[in-house]
Amino acid sequence: MDFFDILIIGFGFTTLFFQRFTPTTQKILLSTFLITIITQLIFVGLRWQYYLIYILFFLRSLITLSDYKTSKKYVRFLISFKTLTLTLATTVLLYVFPVPSFESQTGALYSVGYSEELITIESRLNPVEFIEISNLQEQTQRELLVDVYYPSNEDSSFNQILRSADGNWGTYIVRYLNRTWELSLPEFLLQHLKFSKFEVQEGLSPVSNQQFPVLIYSHGWAGEKIFASDQLIHLASQGYVIFSIDHTGLAMFTDLPSGIIFNTGSTENSSNIHSVMIEMKNDIEDSMNYFQNLSSDTNTVTKIVREAADFNDISVMAHSTGAGAVVEYCMVYACQNMILQDPFLTPFIDAGEDLIIRNKTEVIYSEDWFSGYTDSDELTEIEVYNTILSPQDVEIHGYYMKDSRHYDFVAFGSISPLTKYTFLKGSINYEESLDVNNYFNRTVLNGGTPNEDYSPYLISIDQ
């Protein structure tokens, strides 16, 4: 819980003892309670989890201002019971549905600057592969949003970088879950995610007279560029310039100035999943061409990229379907290291395409995917690893994360303690999965090989 959560819950519990205070003290406490609520609304925003405490404040104010008193014990008991129930219920809601904070984690070498860049690709229309699975229109120009994280020596703080956006990623997560798994979750359930706090700051100057290696991040099917922000902020704090790409149409939502583009379909709506990966690779290529060819009169990110990014040292990291995109990218362009998180590579086999690895690669699976699809005769991803990836004539190592599922490589686990035992993730705690991911990622990018002795959750699968 944050500062306002603790303060407002504290005021809620204080109202239990109002009968022991003088009328003047009660009014002072209620006035302070109101000022705290207003301050929270101004500096944080309206969260539905506070609705019960608002009701409590309103009822308590009526009782105090009307100078209502009673000697009947059952009425006093009901008032106290109501106060305790509303306060405890609010406390539970704030715990179960917290506002996530994405920080650089322990051992940060730098603070982290941030910029979101809109890229319009004049020579490219939106491909049919993405039109099939989204609300994109035919014959429209390809637009991409890219998050840029970079090291800085200037001080940074936690910021709500998504607060003013029209798109609420919590709402789109709920819509996606309802559509994909035929659930009926209320859309307001995760609306508070727009208040998520990121330990990044716009407008920071990059570290002077120093260039840093580049990392490209590609999300999975109906993922989003911010879903791995917890890992990307940590890596930027270790000395990497990071480009995280929203694959417009495939992403859960992309909040373009022209309107919100959202994913509407599953793999069954796509005529060719491997072709989707090719178009994702094209997104990466177009984004890198844009950043490498920025002119001096472009926007503020010019100085950041020109001064901080070493485009001769590029590594890639991807989750699920994004892994197919970075594999395709690194078949064409030189990559130093490749991190594949639960890679979805069977579409290469289904399409009869070559799956060639040209650079040092570390693969980490969820235990769910490592165990295979026990209820299906389809080719599993671990079979792809054993028969196609690991025999290749480059350095490739494989691991899995114990007690994890497919979404333990994105920040869903930070949303709510309830996700611990749902289909979203395995039973591993979010903090433990993030620790494994951060260790794994920084070790690979530093040119090393992860050691399974680091954590009981990190297990090698190489024979």
Short mmCIF file of C-alpha atoms in Angstrom, two decimals:
data_model
loop_
_atom_site.label_atom_id
_atom_site.label_comp_id
_atom_site.label_asym_id
_atom_site.label_seq_id
_atom_site.Cartn_x
_atom_site.Cartn_y
_atom_site.Cartn_z
CA MET A 1 0.00 0.00 0.00
CA ASP A 2 1.19 3.53 -0.70
CA PHE A 3 1.15 6.63 1.51
CA PHE A 4 -2.44 7.67 0.68
CA ASP A 5 -3.74 4.11 1.14
CA ILE A 6 -2.33 3.94 4.66
CA LEU A 7 -3.51 7.44 5.57
CA ILE A 8 -7.08 7.00 4.32
CA ILE A 9 -7.46 3.53 5.87
CA GLY A 10 -6.11 5.02 9.12
CA PHE A 11 -8.80 7.70 9.09
CA GLY A 12 -11.40 5.02 8.40
CA PHE A 13 -10.41 3.06 11.50
CA THR A 14 -10.25 6.28 13.54
CA THR A 15 -13.98 6.86 12.95
CA LEU A 16 -14.64 3.72 15.03
CA PHE A 17 -13.76 5.75 18.11
CA PHE A 18 -15.54 9.00 17.26
CA GLN A 19 -17.95 8.65 20.17
CA ARG A 20 -15.01 9.14 22.53
CA PHE A 21 -14.05 12.46 20.92
CA THR A 22 -15.56 15.89 21.48
CA PRO A 23 -17.72 17.29 18.65
CA THR A 24 -14.98 19.80 17.79
CA THR A 25 -12.34 17.03 17.54
CA GLN A 26 -14.67 14.96 15.36
CA LYS A 27 -15.13 17.87 12.94
CA ILE A 28 -11.38 18.52 12.79
CA LEU A 29 -10.71 14.84 12.03
CA LEU A 30 -13.43 14.75 9.36
CA SER A 31 -12.06 17.94 7.77
CA THR A 32 -8.57 16.41 7.67
CA PHE A 33 -10.07 13.18 6.27
CA LEU A 34 -11.77 15.19 3.50
CA ILE A 35 -8.58 17.10 2.67
CA THR A 36 -6.69 13.80 2.43
CA ILE A 37 -9.31 12.35 0.05
CA ILE A 38 -9.24 15.46 -2.15
CA THR A 39 -5.43 15.46 -2.20
CA GLN A 40 -5.41 11.79 -3.19
CA LEU A 41 -7.86 12.48 -6.02
CA ILE A 42 -5.72 15.36 -7.31
CA PHE A 43 -2.31 13.72 -7.12
CA VAL A 44 -3.26 10.08 -7.82
CA GLY A 45 -6.79 9.91 -9.25
CA LEU A 46 -10.13 8.21 -8.67
CA ARG A 47 -9.77 4.52 -7.82
CA TRP A 48 -12.87 2.35 -7.50
CA GLN A 49 -11.36 0.54 -4.52
CA TYR A 50 -12.00 3.68 -2.43
CA TYR A 51 -15.76 3.81 -3.08
CA LEU A 52 -16.64 2.05 0.20
CA ILE A 53 -14.47 4.41 2.23
CA TYR A 54 -16.18 7.35 0.47
CA ILE A 55 -19.53 5.94 1.61
CA LEU A 56 -18.14 5.61 5.13
CA PHE A 57 -16.95 9.22 5.11
CA PHE A 58 -20.33 10.45 3.86
CA LEU A 59 -22.30 8.52 6.51
CA ARG A 60 -19.92 9.51 9.30
CA SER A 61 -20.19 13.15 8.25
CA LEU A 62 -23.99 13.01 8.36
CA ILE A 63 -23.92 11.56 11.86
CA THR A 64 -21.42 14.13 13.11
CA LEU A 65 -22.93 17.21 11.44
CA SER A 66 -26.46 16.29 12.57
CA ASP A 67 -25.10 15.78 16.09
CA TYR A 68 -26.85 12.41 16.19
CA LYS A 69 -26.50 10.54 19.47
CA THR A 70 -28.17 7.42 20.80
CA SER A 71 -28.05 5.41 23.97
CA LYS A 72 -29.31 2.27 22.28
CA LYS A 73 -26.52 -0.28 22.28
CA TYR A 74 -27.69 -2.17 19.19
CA VAL A 75 -27.73 1.06 17.12
CA ARG A 76 -24.23 1.94 18.30
CA PHE A 77 -23.15 -1.61 17.51
CA LEU A 78 -24.58 -1.37 14.00
CA ILE A 79 -22.76 1.92 13.37
CA SER A 80 -19.48 0.44 14.60
CA PHE A 81 -20.03 -2.76 12.61
CA LYS A 82 -20.75 -0.75 9.47
CA THR A 83 -17.62 1.35 9.98
CA LEU A 84 -15.41 -1.68 10.58
CA THR A 85 -16.88 -3.61 7.63
CA LEU A 86 -16.43 -0.77 5.14
CA THR A 87 -12.90 -0.05 6.31
CA LEU A 88 -11.80 -3.70 6.28
CA ALA A 89 -13.38 -4.26 2.85
CA THR A 90 -11.51 -1.24 1.47
CA THR A 91 -8.26 -2.54 2.98
CA VAL A 92 -8.75 -5.93 1.31
CA LEU A 93 -9.55 -4.35 -2.06
CA LEU A 94 -6.46 -2.14 -1.90
CA TYR A 95 -4.33 -5.20 -1.12
CA VAL A 96 -5.84 -7.48 -3.75
CA PHE A 97 -5.96 -4.82 -6.49
CA PRO A 98 -2.93 -2.60 -5.89
CA VAL A 99 -1.52 0.04 -8.21
CA PRO A 100 1.69 -1.61 -9.48
CA SER A 101 5.02 0.16 -9.21
CA PHE A 102 7.73 -0.73 -11.70
CA GLU A 103 11.14 0.15 -10.29
CA SER A 104 14.70 -0.36 -11.40
CA GLN A 105 15.28 -2.96 -8.64
CA THR A 106 18.37 -3.44 -6.46
CA GLY A 107 21.78 -2.70 -7.92
CA ALA A 108 20.82 0.06 -10.35
CA LEU A 109 23.85 1.76 -11.88
CA TYR A 110 21.86 4.57 -13.50
CA SER A 111 18.52 6.27 -13.30
CA VAL A 112 16.26 5.64 -16.28
CA GLY A 113 15.07 8.15 -18.85
CA TYR A 114 11.99 7.45 -20.95
CA SER A 115 10.38 8.56 -24.18
CA GLU A 116 7.43 7.23 -26.16
CA GLU A 117 7.90 7.75 -29.88
CA LEU A 118 5.31 7.60 -32.66
CA ILE A 119 6.72 6.25 -35.91
CA THR A 120 4.83 6.68 -39.17
CA ILE A 121 6.21 4.49 -41.95
CA GLU A 122 5.37 6.28 -45.14
CA SER A 123 6.44 3.45 -47.42
CA ARG A 124 4.34 0.75 -45.75
CA LEU A 125 0.65 0.04 -45.37
CA ASN A 126 -0.82 -1.99 -42.54
CA PRO A 127 -0.40 -5.63 -43.56
CA VAL A 128 -3.35 -7.96 -43.99
CA GLU A 129 -1.88 -10.20 -41.28
CA PHE A 130 -2.66 -7.54 -38.67
CA ILE A 131 -5.89 -6.34 -40.26
CA GLU A 132 -7.30 -9.88 -39.84
CA ILE A 133 -6.87 -9.77 -36.06
CA SER A 134 -7.64 -6.14 -35.19
CA ASN A 135 -9.75 -3.09 -35.97
CA LEU A 136 -7.14 -1.76 -38.41
CA GLN A 137 -8.57 -0.64 -41.73
CA GLU A 138 -7.31 -1.68 -45.15
CA GLN A 139 -5.08 0.71 -47.11
CA THR A 140 -4.02 2.62 -44.01
CA GLN A 141 -0.48 3.70 -43.23
CA ARG A 142 1.59 1.71 -40.77
CA GLU A 143 2.08 3.49 -37.43
CA LEU A 144 4.04 2.18 -34.46
CA LEU A 145 4.54 3.33 -30.88
CA VAL A 146 7.93 2.60 -29.34
CA ASP A 147 9.02 3.03 -25.73
CA VAL A 148 12.65 4.12 -25.34
CA TYR A 149 14.42 3.52 -22.02
CA TYR A 150 17.97 4.81 -21.54
CA PRO A 151 20.56 5.35 -18.78
CA SER A 152 20.97 8.74 -17.15
CA ASN A 153 22.94 10.21 -14.25
CA GLU A 154 20.18 12.69 -13.44
CA ASP A 155 17.76 12.01 -10.61
CA SER A 156 14.44 10.40 -11.49
CA SER A 157 11.27 9.62 -9.58
CA PHE A 158 8.17 7.46 -9.97
CA ASN A 159 5.79 8.78 -12.63
CA GLN A 160 2.38 7.86 -14.01
CA ILE A 161 3.45 7.91 -17.63
CA LEU A 162 0.12 6.42 -18.80
CA ARG A 163 -2.25 8.55 -16.73
CA SER A 164 -3.34 10.97 -19.46
CA ALA A 165 -3.66 8.35 -22.20
CA ASP A 166 -7.13 7.65 -23.56
CA GLY A 167 -6.54 3.92 -23.53
CA ASN A 168 -6.69 2.18 -20.16
CA TRP A 169 -4.58 -0.96 -20.31
CA GLY A 170 -6.47 -2.48 -17.37
CA THR A 171 -9.75 -2.25 -19.28
CA TYR A 172 -8.22 -3.86 -22.36
CA ILE A 173 -6.73 -6.68 -20.30
CA VAL A 174 -10.18 -7.46 -18.89
CA ARG A 175 -11.77 -7.32 -22.36
CA TYR A 176 -9.10 -9.63 -23.74
CA LEU A 177 -9.54 -12.12 -20.88
CA ASN A 178 -13.33 -12.06 -21.24
CA ARG A 179 -13.16 -12.62 -24.99
CA THR A 180 -10.43 -15.23 -25.00
CA TRP A 181 -11.56 -17.34 -22.06
CA GLU A 182 -15.30 -16.54 -22.18
CA LEU A 183 -15.27 -14.86 -18.78
CA SER A 184 -17.58 -12.16 -17.46
CA LEU A 185 -15.23 -9.99 -15.43
CA PRO A 186 -16.44 -6.40 -14.87
CA GLU A 187 -14.42 -3.94 -16.96
CA PHE A 188 -13.77 -1.61 -14.02
CA LEU A 189 -11.84 -4.37 -12.21
CA LEU A 190 -8.41 -3.25 -13.46
CA GLN A 191 -9.10 0.36 -14.42
CA HIS A 192 -6.79 1.53 -11.65
CA LEU A 193 -3.82 0.28 -13.72
CA LYS A 194 -3.76 3.63 -15.52
CA PHE A 195 -2.25 4.97 -12.28
CA SER A 196 0.68 2.52 -12.48
CA LYS A 197 3.93 4.08 -11.34
CA PHE A 198 7.14 3.71 -13.34
CA GLU A 199 10.57 4.65 -12.00
CA VAL A 200 11.40 6.48 -15.22
CA GLN A 201 11.34 10.13 -16.16
CA GLU A 202 10.88 11.93 -19.44
CA GLY A 203 13.36 14.59 -20.47
CA LEU A 204 16.40 13.24 -18.63
CA SER A 205 19.75 13.76 -20.32
CA PRO A 206 21.59 10.59 -21.31
CA VAL A 207 24.94 9.77 -19.72
CA SER A 208 27.41 12.10 -21.40
CA ASN A 209 30.25 10.86 -23.61
CA GLN A 210 29.21 7.22 -23.37
CA GLN A 211 27.35 4.82 -25.64
CA PHE A 212 25.46 1.80 -24.43
CA PRO A 213 24.46 -1.48 -26.09
CA VAL A 214 20.98 -1.63 -27.62
CA LEU A 215 18.24 -4.06 -26.62
CA ILE A 216 15.11 -4.58 -28.73
CA TYR A 217 12.02 -6.01 -27.00
CA SER A 218 9.19 -7.68 -28.93
CA HIS A 219 6.00 -8.65 -27.08
CA GLY A 220 3.83 -11.69 -27.72
CA TRP A 221 0.38 -12.17 -29.23
CA ALA A 222 -1.97 -9.54 -27.82
CA GLY A 223 0.78 -8.40 -25.49
CA GLU A 224 1.79 -4.78 -25.08
CA LYS A 225 5.04 -2.86 -25.00
CA ILE A 226 4.63 -2.03 -21.31
CA PHE A 227 3.98 -5.62 -20.20
CA ALA A 228 7.72 -6.22 -19.61
CA SER A 229 8.44 -2.74 -18.25
CA ASP A 230 9.55 -4.19 -14.92
CA GLN A 231 12.37 -6.08 -16.66
CA LEU A 232 13.19 -3.36 -19.18
CA ILE A 233 13.54 -0.60 -16.57
CA HIS A 234 15.93 -2.83 -14.64
CA LEU A 235 18.04 -3.50 -17.73
CA ALA A 236 18.14 0.19 -18.67
CA SER A 237 19.39 0.93 -15.14
CA GLN A 238 22.22 -1.54 -15.82
CA GLY A 239 23.36 0.36 -18.91
CA TYR A 240 21.26 -0.49 -21.97
CA VAL A 241 19.29 1.62 -24.43
CA ILE A 242 16.03 -0.26 -24.92
CA PHE A 243 13.45 -0.06 -27.70
CA SER A 244 10.14 -1.75 -26.81
CA ILE A 245 7.82 -1.95 -29.81
CA ASP A 246 4.03 -2.06 -29.90
CA HIS A 247 3.14 -4.29 -32.86
CA THR A 248 0.03 -2.32 -33.83
CA GLY A 249 -2.88 -4.67 -34.46
CA LEU A 250 -1.25 -7.60 -32.70
CA ALA A 251 -0.84 -5.66 -29.44
CA MET A 252 -3.67 -5.79 -26.94
CA PHE A 253 -4.08 -2.08 -27.63
CA THR A 254 -2.06 0.74 -29.16
CA ASP A 255 -3.16 4.25 -28.23
CA LEU A 256 -2.36 6.09 -31.46
CA PRO A 257 -3.22 9.80 -31.87
CA SER A 258 -5.65 8.74 -34.59
CA GLY A 259 -7.48 6.33 -32.29
CA ILE A 260 -7.05 3.17 -30.28
CA ILE A 261 -6.16 0.06 -32.26
CA PHE A 262 -6.91 -3.15 -30.40
CA ASN A 263 -6.50 -6.84 -31.03
CA THR A 264 -9.80 -8.61 -31.69
CA GLY A 265 -8.84 -12.16 -32.59
CA SER A 266 -6.88 -15.24 -31.65
CA THR A 267 -4.54 -17.35 -33.77
CA GLU A 268 -7.60 -18.93 -35.41
CA ASN A 269 -8.36 -15.54 -36.99
CA SER A 270 -4.98 -15.42 -38.71
CA SER A 271 -4.42 -17.02 -42.10
CA ASN A 272 -0.71 -17.60 -41.40
CA ILE A 273 0.94 -17.14 -38.00
CA HIS A 274 4.44 -17.28 -39.44
CA SER A 275 3.51 -14.40 -41.74
CA VAL A 276 2.46 -12.46 -38.64
CA MET A 277 5.96 -13.02 -37.29
CA ILE A 278 7.47 -11.77 -40.55
CA GLU A 279 5.44 -8.56 -40.26
CA MET A 280 6.53 -8.20 -36.64
CA LYS A 281 10.12 -8.51 -37.87
CA ASN A 282 9.36 -5.75 -40.36
CA ASP A 283 8.12 -3.59 -37.46
CA ILE A 284 11.47 -4.09 -35.73
CA GLU A 285 13.38 -3.32 -38.91
CA ASP A 286 11.36 -0.17 -39.63
CA SER A 287 11.77 1.03 -36.03
CA MET A 288 15.53 0.52 -36.05
CA ASN A 289 15.85 2.24 -39.43
CA TYR A 290 13.90 5.18 -38.01
CA PHE A 291 16.06 5.58 -34.92
CA GLN A 292 19.34 5.04 -36.74
CA ASN A 293 18.51 7.68 -39.35
CA LEU A 294 17.10 10.46 -37.18
CA SER A 295 18.00 13.87 -38.55
CA SER A 296 19.23 16.69 -36.34
CA ASP A 297 15.93 18.58 -36.54
CA THR A 298 13.78 15.70 -35.31
CA ASN A 299 12.20 15.47 -31.87
CA THR A 300 13.93 15.36 -28.49
CA VAL A 301 14.77 11.67 -28.71
CA THR A 302 17.37 12.52 -31.39
CA LYS A 303 19.97 13.57 -28.84
CA ILE A 304 19.23 10.56 -26.67
CA VAL A 305 19.62 8.04 -29.46
CA ARG A 306 22.55 9.75 -31.15
CA GLU A 307 24.51 10.07 -27.92
CA ALA A 308 23.52 6.96 -26.00
CA ALA A 309 22.81 4.08 -28.41
CA ASP A 310 25.53 1.86 -29.89
CA PHE A 311 23.79 0.34 -32.90
CA ASN A 312 26.84 -1.82 -33.55
CA ASP A 313 25.94 -3.79 -30.42
CA ILE A 314 22.33 -4.96 -30.68
CA SER A 315 20.70 -7.74 -28.67
CA VAL A 316 17.08 -8.89 -28.71
CA MET A 317 14.60 -10.14 -26.14
CA ALA A 318 11.12 -11.43 -26.82
CA HIS A 319 8.19 -13.28 -25.32
CA SER A 320 6.02 -15.92 -27.03
CA THR A 321 5.12 -14.87 -30.60
CA GLY A 322 7.64 -12.06 -30.37
CA ALA A 323 10.35 -14.73 -30.25
CA GLY A 324 9.54 -15.71 -33.82
CA ALA A 325 9.90 -12.07 -34.84
CA VAL A 326 13.36 -11.62 -33.30
CA VAL A 327 14.57 -14.94 -34.70
CA GLU A 328 13.58 -13.68 -38.16
CA TYR A 329 15.24 -10.32 -37.46
CA CYS A 330 18.51 -11.91 -36.33
CA MET A 331 18.61 -14.11 -39.43
CA VAL A 332 19.07 -10.89 -41.41
CA TYR A 333 20.83 -8.52 -39.01
CA ALA A 334 23.76 -9.04 -36.65
CA CYS A 335 22.65 -9.68 -33.07
CA GLN A 336 24.95 -10.15 -30.11
CA ASN A 337 22.62 -12.06 -27.79
CA MET A 338 19.08 -13.38 -28.00
CA ILE A 339 16.75 -14.02 -25.05
CA LEU A 340 13.66 -16.08 -25.86
CA GLN A 341 10.99 -16.27 -23.14
CA ASP A 342 8.52 -19.12 -23.72
CA PRO A 343 9.17 -18.84 -27.47
CA PHE A 344 6.28 -19.72 -29.80
CA LEU A 345 8.21 -21.24 -32.70
CA THR A 346 6.03 -24.10 -33.93
CA PRO A 347 4.59 -21.81 -36.67
CA PHE A 348 8.00 -22.07 -38.40
CA ILE A 349 7.58 -25.84 -38.54
CA ASP A 350 3.92 -25.66 -39.58
CA ALA A 351 4.83 -23.29 -42.42
CA GLY A 352 7.82 -25.40 -43.51
CA GLU A 353 10.19 -22.49 -42.88
CA ASP A 354 13.81 -22.68 -41.78
CA LEU A 355 14.47 -21.95 -38.13
CA ILE A 356 18.08 -20.81 -38.06
CA ILE A 357 19.89 -19.36 -35.05
CA ARG A 358 23.02 -17.36 -35.89
CA ASN A 359 23.98 -15.89 -32.50
CA LYS A 360 24.35 -16.83 -28.83
CA THR A 361 20.88 -17.64 -27.54
CA GLU A 362 19.41 -18.37 -24.14
CA VAL A 363 15.91 -19.86 -23.97
CA ILE A 364 13.80 -19.90 -20.82
CA TYR A 365 10.45 -21.68 -20.67
CA SER A 366 7.66 -21.65 -18.15
CA GLU A 367 7.27 -24.98 -16.39
CA ASP A 368 3.87 -25.15 -18.06
CA TRP A 369 5.39 -25.08 -21.55
CA PHE A 370 8.37 -27.19 -20.55
CA SER A 371 6.00 -29.96 -19.45
CA GLY A 372 4.35 -29.88 -22.87
CA TYR A 373 0.74 -30.00 -23.89
CA THR A 374 -0.39 -33.17 -22.17
CA ASP A 375 -3.86 -33.00 -23.67
CA SER A 376 -2.74 -32.57 -27.27
CA ASP A 377 -0.92 -34.50 -30.00
CA GLU A 378 0.50 -31.27 -31.45
CA LEU A 379 4.20 -30.51 -31.66
CA THR A 380 5.32 -28.91 -28.38
CA GLU A 381 7.75 -26.05 -27.96
CA ILE A 382 10.14 -28.16 -25.88
CA GLU A 383 10.26 -30.67 -28.75
CA VAL A 384 11.21 -27.79 -31.06
CA TYR A 385 14.00 -26.88 -28.65
CA ASN A 386 15.33 -30.43 -28.37
CA THR A 387 15.16 -31.33 -32.06
CA ILE A 388 15.76 -28.03 -33.88
CA LEU A 389 17.21 -25.34 -31.61
CA SER A 390 19.77 -27.06 -29.38
CA PRO A 391 21.45 -29.13 -32.14
CA GLN A 392 22.39 -25.98 -34.07
CA ASP A 393 26.04 -25.03 -34.41
CA VAL A 394 25.88 -21.98 -32.11
CA GLU A 395 25.86 -21.56 -28.34
CA ILE A 396 22.30 -22.23 -27.16
CA HIS A 397 21.23 -23.02 -23.62
CA GLY A 398 17.80 -23.90 -22.31
CA TYR A 399 16.13 -23.44 -18.92
CA TYR A 400 12.72 -23.39 -17.35
CA MET A 401 11.31 -21.44 -14.41
CA LYS A 402 9.85 -23.73 -11.76
CA ASP A 403 6.19 -23.21 -10.76
CA SER A 404 5.62 -20.75 -13.61
CA ARG A 405 3.19 -20.39 -16.48
CA HIS A 406 3.26 -18.48 -19.74
CA TYR A 407 2.51 -15.05 -18.27
CA ASP A 408 5.19 -15.15 -15.59
CA PHE A 409 7.39 -13.40 -18.16
CA VAL A 410 5.15 -10.32 -18.15
CA ALA A 411 4.04 -8.09 -15.29
CA PHE A 412 0.57 -9.61 -14.79
CA GLY A 413 1.75 -10.95 -11.45
CA SER A 414 2.14 -7.41 -10.10
CA ILE A 415 -1.52 -6.62 -10.71
CA SER A 416 -3.04 -8.64 -7.89
CA PRO A 417 -2.25 -11.40 -5.38
CA LEU A 418 -5.25 -13.21 -6.88
CA THR A 419 -3.28 -13.92 -10.07
CA LYS A 420 -0.98 -16.25 -8.15
CA TYR A 421 -3.29 -19.22 -8.58
CA THR A 422 -5.03 -18.37 -11.83
CA PHE A 423 -4.41 -19.29 -15.45
CA LEU A 424 -2.51 -16.00 -15.80
CA LYS A 425 0.50 -17.29 -13.95
CA GLY A 426 1.87 -20.15 -11.90
CA SER A 427 2.16 -20.36 -8.14
CA ILE A 428 5.56 -18.66 -8.12
CA ASN A 429 5.45 -15.25 -6.42
CA TYR A 430 5.73 -12.23 -8.69
CA GLU A 431 8.81 -10.97 -6.83
CA GLU A 432 10.56 -14.33 -7.27
CA SER A 433 9.72 -14.61 -10.96
CA LEU A 434 10.91 -11.04 -11.55
CA ASP A 435 14.14 -11.77 -9.69
CA VAL A 436 14.79 -14.83 -11.90
CA ASN A 437 13.94 -12.88 -15.06
CA ASN A 438 16.19 -9.97 -14.12
CA TYR A 439 19.12 -12.23 -13.23
CA PHE A 440 18.66 -14.27 -16.39
CA ASN A 441 18.39 -11.24 -18.67
CA ARG A 442 21.33 -9.25 -17.35
CA THR A 443 23.58 -12.35 -17.25
CA VAL A 444 22.85 -13.14 -20.89
CA LEU A 445 23.26 -9.55 -22.05
CA ASN A 446 26.59 -9.32 -20.25
CA GLY A 447 27.77 -12.29 -22.31
CA GLY A 448 27.54 -14.86 -19.53
CA THR A 449 25.62 -18.08 -19.07
CA PRO A 450 22.98 -18.21 -16.30
CA ASN A 451 23.77 -20.53 -13.40
CA GLU A 452 20.89 -22.57 -12.05
CA ASP A 453 22.48 -22.36 -8.59
CA TYR A 454 21.31 -18.73 -8.49
CA SER A 455 17.74 -19.70 -7.68
CA PRO A 456 15.79 -22.91 -6.94
CA TYR A 457 13.33 -21.66 -9.56
CA LEU A 458 15.90 -21.60 -12.39
CA ILE A 459 16.46 -25.10 -13.81
CA SER A 460 18.65 -26.09 -16.76
CA ILE A 461 17.09 -28.44 -19.32
CA ASP A 462 20.26 -29.18 -21.30
CA GLN A 463 21.38 -32.80 -21.18
#
